[in-house]
Coordinates of C-alpha atoms in Angstrom, one line a residue:
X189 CA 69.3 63.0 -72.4
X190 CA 66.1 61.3 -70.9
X191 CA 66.2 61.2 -67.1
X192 CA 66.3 57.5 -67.0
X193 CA 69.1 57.3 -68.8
X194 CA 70.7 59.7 -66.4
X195 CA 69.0 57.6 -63.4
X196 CA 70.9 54.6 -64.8
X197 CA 74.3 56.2 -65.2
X198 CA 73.8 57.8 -62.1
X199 CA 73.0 54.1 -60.2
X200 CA 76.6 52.6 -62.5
X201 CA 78.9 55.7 -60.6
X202 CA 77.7 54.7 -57.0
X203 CA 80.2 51.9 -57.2
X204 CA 82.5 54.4 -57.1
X205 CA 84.6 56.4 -60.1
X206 CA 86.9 53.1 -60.4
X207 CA 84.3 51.5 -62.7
X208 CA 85.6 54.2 -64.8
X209 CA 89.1 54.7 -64.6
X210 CA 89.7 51.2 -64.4
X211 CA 88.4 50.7 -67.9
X212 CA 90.2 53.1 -69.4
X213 CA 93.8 52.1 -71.6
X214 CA 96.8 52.5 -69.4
X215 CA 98.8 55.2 -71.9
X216 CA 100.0 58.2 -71.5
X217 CA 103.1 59.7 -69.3
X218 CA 103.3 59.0 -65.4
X219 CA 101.4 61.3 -63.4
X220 CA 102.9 63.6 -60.7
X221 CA 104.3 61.4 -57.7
X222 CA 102.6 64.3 -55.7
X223 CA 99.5 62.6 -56.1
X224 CA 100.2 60.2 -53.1
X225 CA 96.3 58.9 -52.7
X226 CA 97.0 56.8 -55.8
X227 CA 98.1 54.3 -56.6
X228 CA 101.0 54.5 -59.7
X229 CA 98.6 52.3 -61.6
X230 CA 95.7 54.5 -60.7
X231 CA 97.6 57.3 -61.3
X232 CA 98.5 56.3 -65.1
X233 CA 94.6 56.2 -65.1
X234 CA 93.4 59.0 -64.0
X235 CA 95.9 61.2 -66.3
X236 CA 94.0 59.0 -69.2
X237 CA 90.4 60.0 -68.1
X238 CA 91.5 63.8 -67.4
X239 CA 93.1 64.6 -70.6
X240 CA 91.8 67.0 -72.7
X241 CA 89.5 65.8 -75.3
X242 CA 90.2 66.2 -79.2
X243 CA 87.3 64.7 -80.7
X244 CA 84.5 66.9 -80.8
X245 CA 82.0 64.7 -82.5
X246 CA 80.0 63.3 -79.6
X247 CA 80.1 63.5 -76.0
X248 CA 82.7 62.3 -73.5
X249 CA 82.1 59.3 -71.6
X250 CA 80.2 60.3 -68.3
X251 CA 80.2 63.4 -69.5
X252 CA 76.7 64.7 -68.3
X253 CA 77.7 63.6 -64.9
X254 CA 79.3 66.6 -64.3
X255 CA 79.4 66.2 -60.6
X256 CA 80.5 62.4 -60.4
X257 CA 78.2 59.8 -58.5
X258 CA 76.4 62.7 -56.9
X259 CA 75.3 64.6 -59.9
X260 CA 71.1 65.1 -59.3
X261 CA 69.2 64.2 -62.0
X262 CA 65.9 65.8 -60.9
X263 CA 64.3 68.0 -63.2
X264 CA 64.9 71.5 -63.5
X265 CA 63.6 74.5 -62.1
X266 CA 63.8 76.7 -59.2
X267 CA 65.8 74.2 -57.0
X268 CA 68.1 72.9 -59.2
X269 CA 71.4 73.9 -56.9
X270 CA 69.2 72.9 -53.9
X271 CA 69.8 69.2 -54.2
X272 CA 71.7 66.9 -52.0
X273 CA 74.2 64.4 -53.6
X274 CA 72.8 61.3 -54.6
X275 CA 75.6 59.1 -53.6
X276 CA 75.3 60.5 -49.7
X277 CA 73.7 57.9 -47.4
X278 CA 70.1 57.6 -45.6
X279 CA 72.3 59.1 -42.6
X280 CA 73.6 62.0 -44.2
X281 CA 70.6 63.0 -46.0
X282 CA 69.1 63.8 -42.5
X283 CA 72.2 65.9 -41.2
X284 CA 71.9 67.5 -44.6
X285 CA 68.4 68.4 -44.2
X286 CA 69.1 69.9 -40.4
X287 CA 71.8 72.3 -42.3
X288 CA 69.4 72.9 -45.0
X289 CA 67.4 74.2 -41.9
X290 CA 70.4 76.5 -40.5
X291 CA 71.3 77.9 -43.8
X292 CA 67.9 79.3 -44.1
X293 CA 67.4 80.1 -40.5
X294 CA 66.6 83.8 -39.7
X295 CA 69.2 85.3 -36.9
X296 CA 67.5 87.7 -34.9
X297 CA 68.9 90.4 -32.5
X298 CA 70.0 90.2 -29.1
X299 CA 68.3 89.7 -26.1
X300 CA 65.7 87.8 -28.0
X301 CA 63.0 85.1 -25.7
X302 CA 64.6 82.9 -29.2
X303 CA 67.9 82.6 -27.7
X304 CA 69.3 80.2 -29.9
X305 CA 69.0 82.3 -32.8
X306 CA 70.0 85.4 -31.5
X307 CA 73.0 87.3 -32.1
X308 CA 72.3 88.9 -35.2
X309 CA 75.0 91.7 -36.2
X310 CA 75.1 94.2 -34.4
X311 CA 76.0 95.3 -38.0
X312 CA 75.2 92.8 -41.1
X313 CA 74.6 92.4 -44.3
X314 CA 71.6 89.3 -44.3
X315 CA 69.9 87.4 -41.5
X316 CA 70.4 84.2 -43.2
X317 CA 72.8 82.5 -45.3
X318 CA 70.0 81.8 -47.7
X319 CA 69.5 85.4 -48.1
X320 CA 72.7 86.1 -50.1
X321 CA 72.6 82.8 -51.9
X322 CA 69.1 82.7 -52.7
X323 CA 68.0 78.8 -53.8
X324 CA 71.8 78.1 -53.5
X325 CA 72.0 80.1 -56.3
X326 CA 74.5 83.6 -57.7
X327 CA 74.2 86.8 -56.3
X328 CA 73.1 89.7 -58.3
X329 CA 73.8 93.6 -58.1
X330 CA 70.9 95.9 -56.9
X331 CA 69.0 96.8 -60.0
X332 CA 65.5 97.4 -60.3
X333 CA 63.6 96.6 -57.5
X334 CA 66.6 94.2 -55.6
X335 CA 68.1 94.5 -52.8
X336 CA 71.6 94.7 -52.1
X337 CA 71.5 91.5 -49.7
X338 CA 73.2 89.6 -52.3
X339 CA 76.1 91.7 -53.3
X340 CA 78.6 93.8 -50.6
X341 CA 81.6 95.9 -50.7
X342 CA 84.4 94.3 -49.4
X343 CA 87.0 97.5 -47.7
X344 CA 90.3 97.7 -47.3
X345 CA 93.8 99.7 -47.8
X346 CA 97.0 98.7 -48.9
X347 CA 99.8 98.3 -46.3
X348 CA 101.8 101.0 -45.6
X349 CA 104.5 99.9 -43.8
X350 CA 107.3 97.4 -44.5
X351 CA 106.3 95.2 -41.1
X352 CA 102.5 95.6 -42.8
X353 CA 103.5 94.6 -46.1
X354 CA 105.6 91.5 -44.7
X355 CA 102.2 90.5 -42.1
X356 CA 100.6 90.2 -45.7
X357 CA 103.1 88.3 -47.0
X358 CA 103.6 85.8 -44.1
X359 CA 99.7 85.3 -44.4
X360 CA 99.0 86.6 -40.9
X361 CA 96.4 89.3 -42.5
X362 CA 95.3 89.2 -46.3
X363 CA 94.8 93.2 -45.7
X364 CA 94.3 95.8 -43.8
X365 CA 90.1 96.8 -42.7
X366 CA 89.1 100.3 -43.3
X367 CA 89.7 101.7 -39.3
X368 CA 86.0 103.0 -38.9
X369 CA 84.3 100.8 -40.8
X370 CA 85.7 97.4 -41.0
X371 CA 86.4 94.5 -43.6
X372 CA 83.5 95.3 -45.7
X373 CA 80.2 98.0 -45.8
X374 CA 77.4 97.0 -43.4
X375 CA 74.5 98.2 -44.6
X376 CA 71.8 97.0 -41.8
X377 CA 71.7 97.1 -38.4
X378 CA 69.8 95.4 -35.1
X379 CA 67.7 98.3 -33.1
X380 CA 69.7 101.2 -31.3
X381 CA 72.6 101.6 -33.8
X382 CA 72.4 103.1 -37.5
X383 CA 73.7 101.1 -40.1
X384 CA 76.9 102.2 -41.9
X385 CA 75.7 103.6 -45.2
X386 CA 74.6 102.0 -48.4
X387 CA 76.4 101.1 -51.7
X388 CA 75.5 103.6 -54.6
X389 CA 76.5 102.0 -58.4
X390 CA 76.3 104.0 -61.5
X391 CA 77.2 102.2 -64.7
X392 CA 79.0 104.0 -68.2
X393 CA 78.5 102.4 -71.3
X394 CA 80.7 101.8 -74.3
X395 CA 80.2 99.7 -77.5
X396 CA 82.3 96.9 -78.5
X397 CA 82.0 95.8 -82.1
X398 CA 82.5 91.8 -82.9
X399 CA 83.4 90.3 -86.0
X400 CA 80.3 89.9 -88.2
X401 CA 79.1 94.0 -87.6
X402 CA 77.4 92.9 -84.0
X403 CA 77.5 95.3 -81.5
X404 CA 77.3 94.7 -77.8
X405 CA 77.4 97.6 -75.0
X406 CA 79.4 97.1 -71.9
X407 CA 78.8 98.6 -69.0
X408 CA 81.7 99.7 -66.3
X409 CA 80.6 100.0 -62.4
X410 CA 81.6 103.2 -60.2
X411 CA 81.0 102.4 -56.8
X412 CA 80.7 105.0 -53.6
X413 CA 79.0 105.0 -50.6
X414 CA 76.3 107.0 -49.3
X415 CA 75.1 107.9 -45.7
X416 CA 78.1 107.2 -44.3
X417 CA 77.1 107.4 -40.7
X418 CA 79.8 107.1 -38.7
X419 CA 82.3 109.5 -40.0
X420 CA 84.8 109.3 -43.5
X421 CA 86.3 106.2 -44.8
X422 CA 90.1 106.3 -44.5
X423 CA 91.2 107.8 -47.8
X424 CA 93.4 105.2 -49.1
X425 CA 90.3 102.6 -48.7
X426 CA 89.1 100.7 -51.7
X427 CA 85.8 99.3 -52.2
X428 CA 85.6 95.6 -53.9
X429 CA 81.8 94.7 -55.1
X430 CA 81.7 90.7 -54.6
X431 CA 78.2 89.3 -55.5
X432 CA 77.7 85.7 -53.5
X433 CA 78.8 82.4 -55.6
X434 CA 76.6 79.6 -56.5
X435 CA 76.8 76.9 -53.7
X436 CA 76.8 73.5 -55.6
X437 CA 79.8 71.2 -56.0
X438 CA 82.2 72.9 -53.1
X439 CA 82.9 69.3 -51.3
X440 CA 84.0 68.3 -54.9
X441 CA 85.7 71.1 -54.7
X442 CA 87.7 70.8 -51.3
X443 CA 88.6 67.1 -52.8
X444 CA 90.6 67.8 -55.7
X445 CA 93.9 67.1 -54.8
X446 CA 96.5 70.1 -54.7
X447 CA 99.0 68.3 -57.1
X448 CA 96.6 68.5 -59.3
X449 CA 95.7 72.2 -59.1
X450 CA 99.3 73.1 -58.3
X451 CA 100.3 71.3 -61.5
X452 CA 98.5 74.0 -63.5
X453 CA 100.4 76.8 -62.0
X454 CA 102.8 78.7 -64.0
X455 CA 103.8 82.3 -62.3
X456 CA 106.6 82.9 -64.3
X457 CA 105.0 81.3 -67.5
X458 CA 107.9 79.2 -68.2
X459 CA 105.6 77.6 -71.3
X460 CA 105.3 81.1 -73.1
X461 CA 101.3 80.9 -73.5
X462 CA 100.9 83.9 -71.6
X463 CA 99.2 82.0 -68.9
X464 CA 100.7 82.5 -65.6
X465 CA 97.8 81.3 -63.3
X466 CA 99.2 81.3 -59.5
X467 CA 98.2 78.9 -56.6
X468 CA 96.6 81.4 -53.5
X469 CA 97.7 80.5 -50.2
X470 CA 95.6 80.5 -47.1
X471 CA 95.5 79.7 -43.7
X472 CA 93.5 77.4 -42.2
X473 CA 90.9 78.9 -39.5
X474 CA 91.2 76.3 -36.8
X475 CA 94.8 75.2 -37.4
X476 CA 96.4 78.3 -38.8
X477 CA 98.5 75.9 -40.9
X478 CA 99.5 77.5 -44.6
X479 CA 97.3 75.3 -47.1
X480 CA 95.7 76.1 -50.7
X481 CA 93.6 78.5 -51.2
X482 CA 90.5 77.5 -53.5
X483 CA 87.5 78.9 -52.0
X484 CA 86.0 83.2 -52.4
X485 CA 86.9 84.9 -55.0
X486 CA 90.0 85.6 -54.6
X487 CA 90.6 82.0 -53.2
X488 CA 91.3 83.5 -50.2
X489 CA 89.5 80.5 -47.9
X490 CA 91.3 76.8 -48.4
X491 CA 87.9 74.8 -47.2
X492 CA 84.1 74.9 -46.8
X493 CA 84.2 75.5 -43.4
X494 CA 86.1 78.4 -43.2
X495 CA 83.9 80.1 -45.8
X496 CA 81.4 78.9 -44.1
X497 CA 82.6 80.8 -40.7
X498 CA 83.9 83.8 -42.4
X499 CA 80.4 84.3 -43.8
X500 CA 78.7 83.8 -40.5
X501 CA 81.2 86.6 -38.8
X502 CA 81.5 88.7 -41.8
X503 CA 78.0 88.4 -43.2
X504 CA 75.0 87.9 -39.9
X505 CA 77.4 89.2 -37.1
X506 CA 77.3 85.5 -35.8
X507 CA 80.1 84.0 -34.0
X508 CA 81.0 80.5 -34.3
X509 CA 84.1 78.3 -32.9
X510 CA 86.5 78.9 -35.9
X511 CA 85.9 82.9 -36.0
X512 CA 84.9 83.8 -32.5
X513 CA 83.8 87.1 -33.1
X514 CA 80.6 88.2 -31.3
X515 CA 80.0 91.5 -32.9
X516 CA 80.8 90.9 -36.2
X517 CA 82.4 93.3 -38.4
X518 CA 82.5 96.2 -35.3
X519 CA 85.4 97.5 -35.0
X520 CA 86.8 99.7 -31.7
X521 CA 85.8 103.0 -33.6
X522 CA 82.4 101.6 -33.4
X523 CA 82.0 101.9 -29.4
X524 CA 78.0 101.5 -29.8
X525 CA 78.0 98.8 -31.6
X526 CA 80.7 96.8 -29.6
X527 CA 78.6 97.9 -26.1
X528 CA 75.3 96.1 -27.8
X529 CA 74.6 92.7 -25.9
X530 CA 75.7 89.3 -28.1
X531 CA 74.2 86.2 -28.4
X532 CA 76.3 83.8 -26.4
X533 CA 74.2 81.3 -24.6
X534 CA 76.1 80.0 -21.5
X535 CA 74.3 76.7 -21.6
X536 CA 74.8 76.3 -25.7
X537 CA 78.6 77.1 -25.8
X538 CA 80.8 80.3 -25.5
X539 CA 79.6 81.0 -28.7
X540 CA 76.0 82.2 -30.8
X541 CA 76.6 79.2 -33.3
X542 CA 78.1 76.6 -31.2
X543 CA 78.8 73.7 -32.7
X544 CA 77.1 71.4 -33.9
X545 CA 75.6 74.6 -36.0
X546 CA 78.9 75.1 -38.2
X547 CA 79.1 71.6 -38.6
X548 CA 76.4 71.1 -40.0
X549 CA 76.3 74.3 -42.2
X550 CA 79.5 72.8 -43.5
X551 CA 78.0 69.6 -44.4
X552 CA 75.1 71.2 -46.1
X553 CA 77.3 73.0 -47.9
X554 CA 79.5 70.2 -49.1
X555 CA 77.0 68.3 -50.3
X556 CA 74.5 70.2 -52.5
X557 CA 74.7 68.2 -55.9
X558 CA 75.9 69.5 -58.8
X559 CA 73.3 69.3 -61.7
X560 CA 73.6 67.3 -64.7
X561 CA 74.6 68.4 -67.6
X562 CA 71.6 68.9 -70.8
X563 CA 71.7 68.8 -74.2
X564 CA 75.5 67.4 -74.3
X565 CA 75.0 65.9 -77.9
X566 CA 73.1 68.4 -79.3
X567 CA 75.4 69.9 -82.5
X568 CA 75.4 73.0 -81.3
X569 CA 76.7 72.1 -77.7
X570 CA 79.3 70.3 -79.4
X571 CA 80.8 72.7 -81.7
X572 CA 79.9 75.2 -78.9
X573 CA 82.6 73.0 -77.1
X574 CA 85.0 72.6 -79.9
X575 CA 85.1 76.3 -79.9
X576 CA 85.4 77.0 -76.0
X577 CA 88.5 74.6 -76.5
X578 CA 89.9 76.3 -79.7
X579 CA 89.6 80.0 -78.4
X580 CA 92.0 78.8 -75.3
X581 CA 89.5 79.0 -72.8
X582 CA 90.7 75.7 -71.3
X583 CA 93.5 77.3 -70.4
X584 CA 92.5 78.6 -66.9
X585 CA 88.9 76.9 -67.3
X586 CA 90.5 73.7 -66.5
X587 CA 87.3 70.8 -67.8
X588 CA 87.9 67.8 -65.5
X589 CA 89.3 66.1 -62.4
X590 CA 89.4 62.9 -60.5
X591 CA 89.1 63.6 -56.7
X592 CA 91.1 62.6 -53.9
X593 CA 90.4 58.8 -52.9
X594 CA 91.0 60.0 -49.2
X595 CA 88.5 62.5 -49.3
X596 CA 86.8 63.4 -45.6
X597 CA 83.5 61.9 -47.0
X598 CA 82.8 58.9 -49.8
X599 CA 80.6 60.8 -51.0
X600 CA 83.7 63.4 -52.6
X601 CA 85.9 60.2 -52.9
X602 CA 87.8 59.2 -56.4
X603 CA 84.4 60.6 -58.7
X604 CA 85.3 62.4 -62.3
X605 CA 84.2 65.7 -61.9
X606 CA 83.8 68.7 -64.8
X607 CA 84.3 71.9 -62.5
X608 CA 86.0 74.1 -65.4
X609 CA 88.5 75.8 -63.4
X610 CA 91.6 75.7 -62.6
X611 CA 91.0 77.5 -59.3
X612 CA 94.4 79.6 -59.6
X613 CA 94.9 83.2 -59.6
X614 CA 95.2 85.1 -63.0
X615 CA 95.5 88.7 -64.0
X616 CA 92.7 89.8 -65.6
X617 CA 93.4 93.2 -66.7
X618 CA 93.0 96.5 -65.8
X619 CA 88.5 96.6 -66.9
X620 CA 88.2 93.9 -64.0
X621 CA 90.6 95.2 -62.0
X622 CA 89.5 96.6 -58.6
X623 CA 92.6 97.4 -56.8
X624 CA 92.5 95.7 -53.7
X625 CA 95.0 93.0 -52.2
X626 CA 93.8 89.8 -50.6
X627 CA 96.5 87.6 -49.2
X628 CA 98.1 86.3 -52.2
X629 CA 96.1 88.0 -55.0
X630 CA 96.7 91.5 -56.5
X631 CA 94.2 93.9 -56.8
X632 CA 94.0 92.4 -60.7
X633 CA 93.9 88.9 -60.1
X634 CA 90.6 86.8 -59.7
X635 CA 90.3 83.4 -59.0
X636 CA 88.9 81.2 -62.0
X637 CA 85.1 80.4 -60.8
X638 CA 84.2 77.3 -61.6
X639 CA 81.7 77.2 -64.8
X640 CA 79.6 73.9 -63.5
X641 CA 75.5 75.2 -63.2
X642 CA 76.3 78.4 -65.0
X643 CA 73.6 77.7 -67.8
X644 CA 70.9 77.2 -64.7
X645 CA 71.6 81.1 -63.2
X646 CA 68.0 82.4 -64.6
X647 CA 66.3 79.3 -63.8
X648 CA 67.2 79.5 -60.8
X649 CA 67.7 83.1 -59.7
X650 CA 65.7 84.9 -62.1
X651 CA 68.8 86.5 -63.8
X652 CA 71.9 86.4 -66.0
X653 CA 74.2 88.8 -64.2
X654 CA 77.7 87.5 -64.3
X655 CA 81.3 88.2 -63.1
X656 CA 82.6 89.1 -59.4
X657 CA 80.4 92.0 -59.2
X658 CA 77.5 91.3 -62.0
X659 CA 77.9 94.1 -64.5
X660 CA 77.7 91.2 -66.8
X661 CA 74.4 90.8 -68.0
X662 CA 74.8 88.1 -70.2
X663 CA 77.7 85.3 -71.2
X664 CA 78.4 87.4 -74.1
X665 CA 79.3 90.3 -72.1
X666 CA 81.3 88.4 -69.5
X667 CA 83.8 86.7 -71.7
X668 CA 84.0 90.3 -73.4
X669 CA 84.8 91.3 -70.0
X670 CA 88.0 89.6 -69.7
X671 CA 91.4 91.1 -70.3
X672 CA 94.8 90.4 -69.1
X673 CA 96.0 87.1 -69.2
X674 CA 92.5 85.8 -70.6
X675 CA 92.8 88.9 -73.6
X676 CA 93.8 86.6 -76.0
X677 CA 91.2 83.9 -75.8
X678 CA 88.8 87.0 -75.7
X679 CA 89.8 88.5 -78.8
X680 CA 89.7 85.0 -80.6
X681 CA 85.6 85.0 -79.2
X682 CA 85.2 88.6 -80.5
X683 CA 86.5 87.2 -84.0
X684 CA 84.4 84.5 -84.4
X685 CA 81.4 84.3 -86.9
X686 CA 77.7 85.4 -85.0
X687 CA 76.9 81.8 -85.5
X688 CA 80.4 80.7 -83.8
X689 CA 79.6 83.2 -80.7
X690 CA 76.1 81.6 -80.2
X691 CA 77.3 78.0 -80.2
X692 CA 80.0 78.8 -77.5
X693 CA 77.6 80.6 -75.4
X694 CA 75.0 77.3 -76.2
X695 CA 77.4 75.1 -74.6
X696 CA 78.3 77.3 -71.8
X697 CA 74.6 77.3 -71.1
X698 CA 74.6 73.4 -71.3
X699 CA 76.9 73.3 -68.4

């Protein structure tokens, strides 16, 4: 679609996404009366505008604007998830720009003459947030020449005891750290301490044949860790590969309302489709108030910010006001590492990213524009789509939404959005399974990631490694890749004519 086009529709959605709905027929069947930041006629609306589409002959209306009024329409390339919304205002632009200058901002260690960025670990993973989520961009395993800055092992062991098991359950932990070494491997370190070892992967291959006679290899992970330096892991510790997510979209993201997301769940699959997706819960950092879990991969964070903060504890070593935790990931069996001086600037705040740092981290992070959509009435795309649809991929890949009108900022407020998730928790069988609990989700269940700016991962990153830990390294392989609850729409992808497979895989990479 030429850009002015785009430019055009782009300028129409600033008035807001009721130049939309309020266009549209009023038919369909009353909404949930859950959805209390609407209006009943609204509501009546916005079930209209989000229903699942049956004509697969041309493109939806406002389709391309995947992300709503703030959808960037600048051209792609290296920066495409590096965008700020274009519906935030002159304002906001700047204080997007000043966290555009945190999230890239190297952490050093302390005592530093820099004493506004020191603080760094003692033990880490990356000295800046830009370092795992290079460009704003997916994470990839260690292959080749990378590094593993952009992909970690997340540890932890099962409870053992019934009070453990019921801590878990009342969402005062989501697990249990390894004792020695913490919530996840550490694999740098500031001067005077070693580091504590270094993620090893070796991949098996087996060949999956698809209807038509093509064969694709998959390739399972084994993960262990080498150079363990300070001692054994506990024995009943598990190790969880998590490469970092893509960063566009998540204030549209914290906007959807959670009747509509809690509408989708089915635990007990009371329909019979053999979809049971299951809302997470999660407490809030600041409040500790139970809330819904949409953000991580197993939707283990309910808002921006507290990803944000985890990320700065669990990640750099950096403390900030919602996760006061100097040292970082140090635990008590690390006596070095918790005698190493922190960053904490008297002057600044009691902590080494005071606010207004995570504030404005946050914002950043809320606002990086989703990119449009290309190619959406290309034939291919189209019966690409009609096939994503058939195979039941909409089933947990939820296509649209209509954000809260109360959102925190305009910017998030009442736009049509096309994240492709339905941000639940699903079994996904026993290939993807990696055996460890977090809060609400098993050791087989995943949050669905959203699909939005999954056709932009090479241009922007340089690679097509997909999935929580990237053994996928390609679409094909990914949707090959699912089992459990998503087996069936697999298998029905698998059976598909070659020509069928490329379509799908066309439109996924239109998105």
């Amino acid at each position: 679609m030429p850009g002015s086009l785009l430019r055009a529709m782009t300028r129409a959605l600033l008035t807001g996404f009721c130049a939309i709905v309020l266009t549209a027929p009023v038919t369909g069947e009353e909404a949930s009366p859950q959805r209390t930041d609407l209006s009943a006629k609204d509501l009546k609306r916005v079930l209209k505008v989000t229903e699942p589409t049956t004509d697969f002959s041309m493109p939806e209306q406002f389709e391309p604007m995947q992300g709503g009024a703030g959808t960037s329409t600048q051209p792609i390339n290296g920066d495409a998830f590096s965008h700020s919304s274009a519906n935030i205002t002159f304002a906001e632009e700047e204080t997007f720009k000043l966290g555009n200058a945190l999230f890239r901002k190297f952490w050093v260690s302390s005592p530093s003459s820099t004493q506004a960025s020191d603080g760094l670990g003692p033990l880490f993973n990356a000295r800046a947030c830009q370092n795992c989520h290079l460009k704003d961009g997916r994470g990839r395993p260690p292959e080749g020449n990378a590094d593993a800055t952009s992909m970690f092992l997340r540890l932890a062991r099962p409870a053992r005891t019934e009070d453990e098991r019921q801590a878990v359950a009342d969402l005062k932990v989501v697990n249990f750290p390894d004792t020695t070494y913490g919530a996840q491997l550490q694999d740098m370190a500031v001067p005077g301490i070693a580091a504590e070892g270094r993620m090893v992967i070796t991949y098996t291959e087996a060949p999956v044949t698809l209807a038509g006679g093509e064969t694709v290899m998959l390739r399972r992970p084994a993960y262990r860790i080498a150079d363990l330096n300070y001692g054994p892991l506990e024995a009943d510790t598990t190790l969880s590969p998590r490469i970092a997510n893509q960063m566009p979209g998540l204030g549209l993201i914290e906007a959807i309302a959670d009747a509509d997301i809690l509408a989708k769940a089915d635990p007990d699959d009371s329909d019979g489709d053999g979809i049971s997706g299951r809302a997470a819960r999660a407490r809030d950092h600041r409040t500790g108030e139970m809330t819904l879990g949409r953000f991580g991969w197993k939707a283990q964070n309910a808002s921006v910010r507290d990803q944000s903060s985890s990320a700065f504890a669990g990640d750099i070593g950096i403390s900030t006001p919602d996760a006061p935790r100097h040292y970082g990931d140090c635990t008590e069996a690390q006596e070095k590492c918790r005698s190493m001086p922190n960053g904490v600037q008297a002057r600044l705040g009691d902590t080494e990213a005071p606010d207004p740092v995570l504030d404005l981290v946050t914002f950043y992070s809320e606002n990086l524009a989703v990119p449009a959509r290309r190619n959406v009435g290309d034939a291919a795309v189209l019966k690409g789509k009609s096939l994503f649809y058939g195979a039941g991929c909409t089933s947990c890949h939820t296509p649209k939404y209509v954000t809260r009108r109360d959102a925190a900022n305009k910017a998030q407020s009442f736009q049509l959005i096309w994240p492709y998730s339905d941000f639940l928790l699903h079994d996904m069988g026993d290939g993807l399974a990696d055996g460890q609990q977090v809060g609400d989700a098993s050791g087989r269940e995943w949050r669905t990631p959203p699909l939005w700016g999954i056709g932009l991962t090479e241009a922007v990153n340089g690679h097509t490694f997909f999935l929580h830990d990237g053994r996928a390294r390609n679409l094909t392989e990914a949707i090959l890749w699912h089992g459990g609850e998503a087996e069936p729409a697999r298998d029905r992808f698998a059976s598909l004519t070659p020509e069928e497979r490329k379509a799908l895989v066309t439109f996924l990479e239109s998105l």
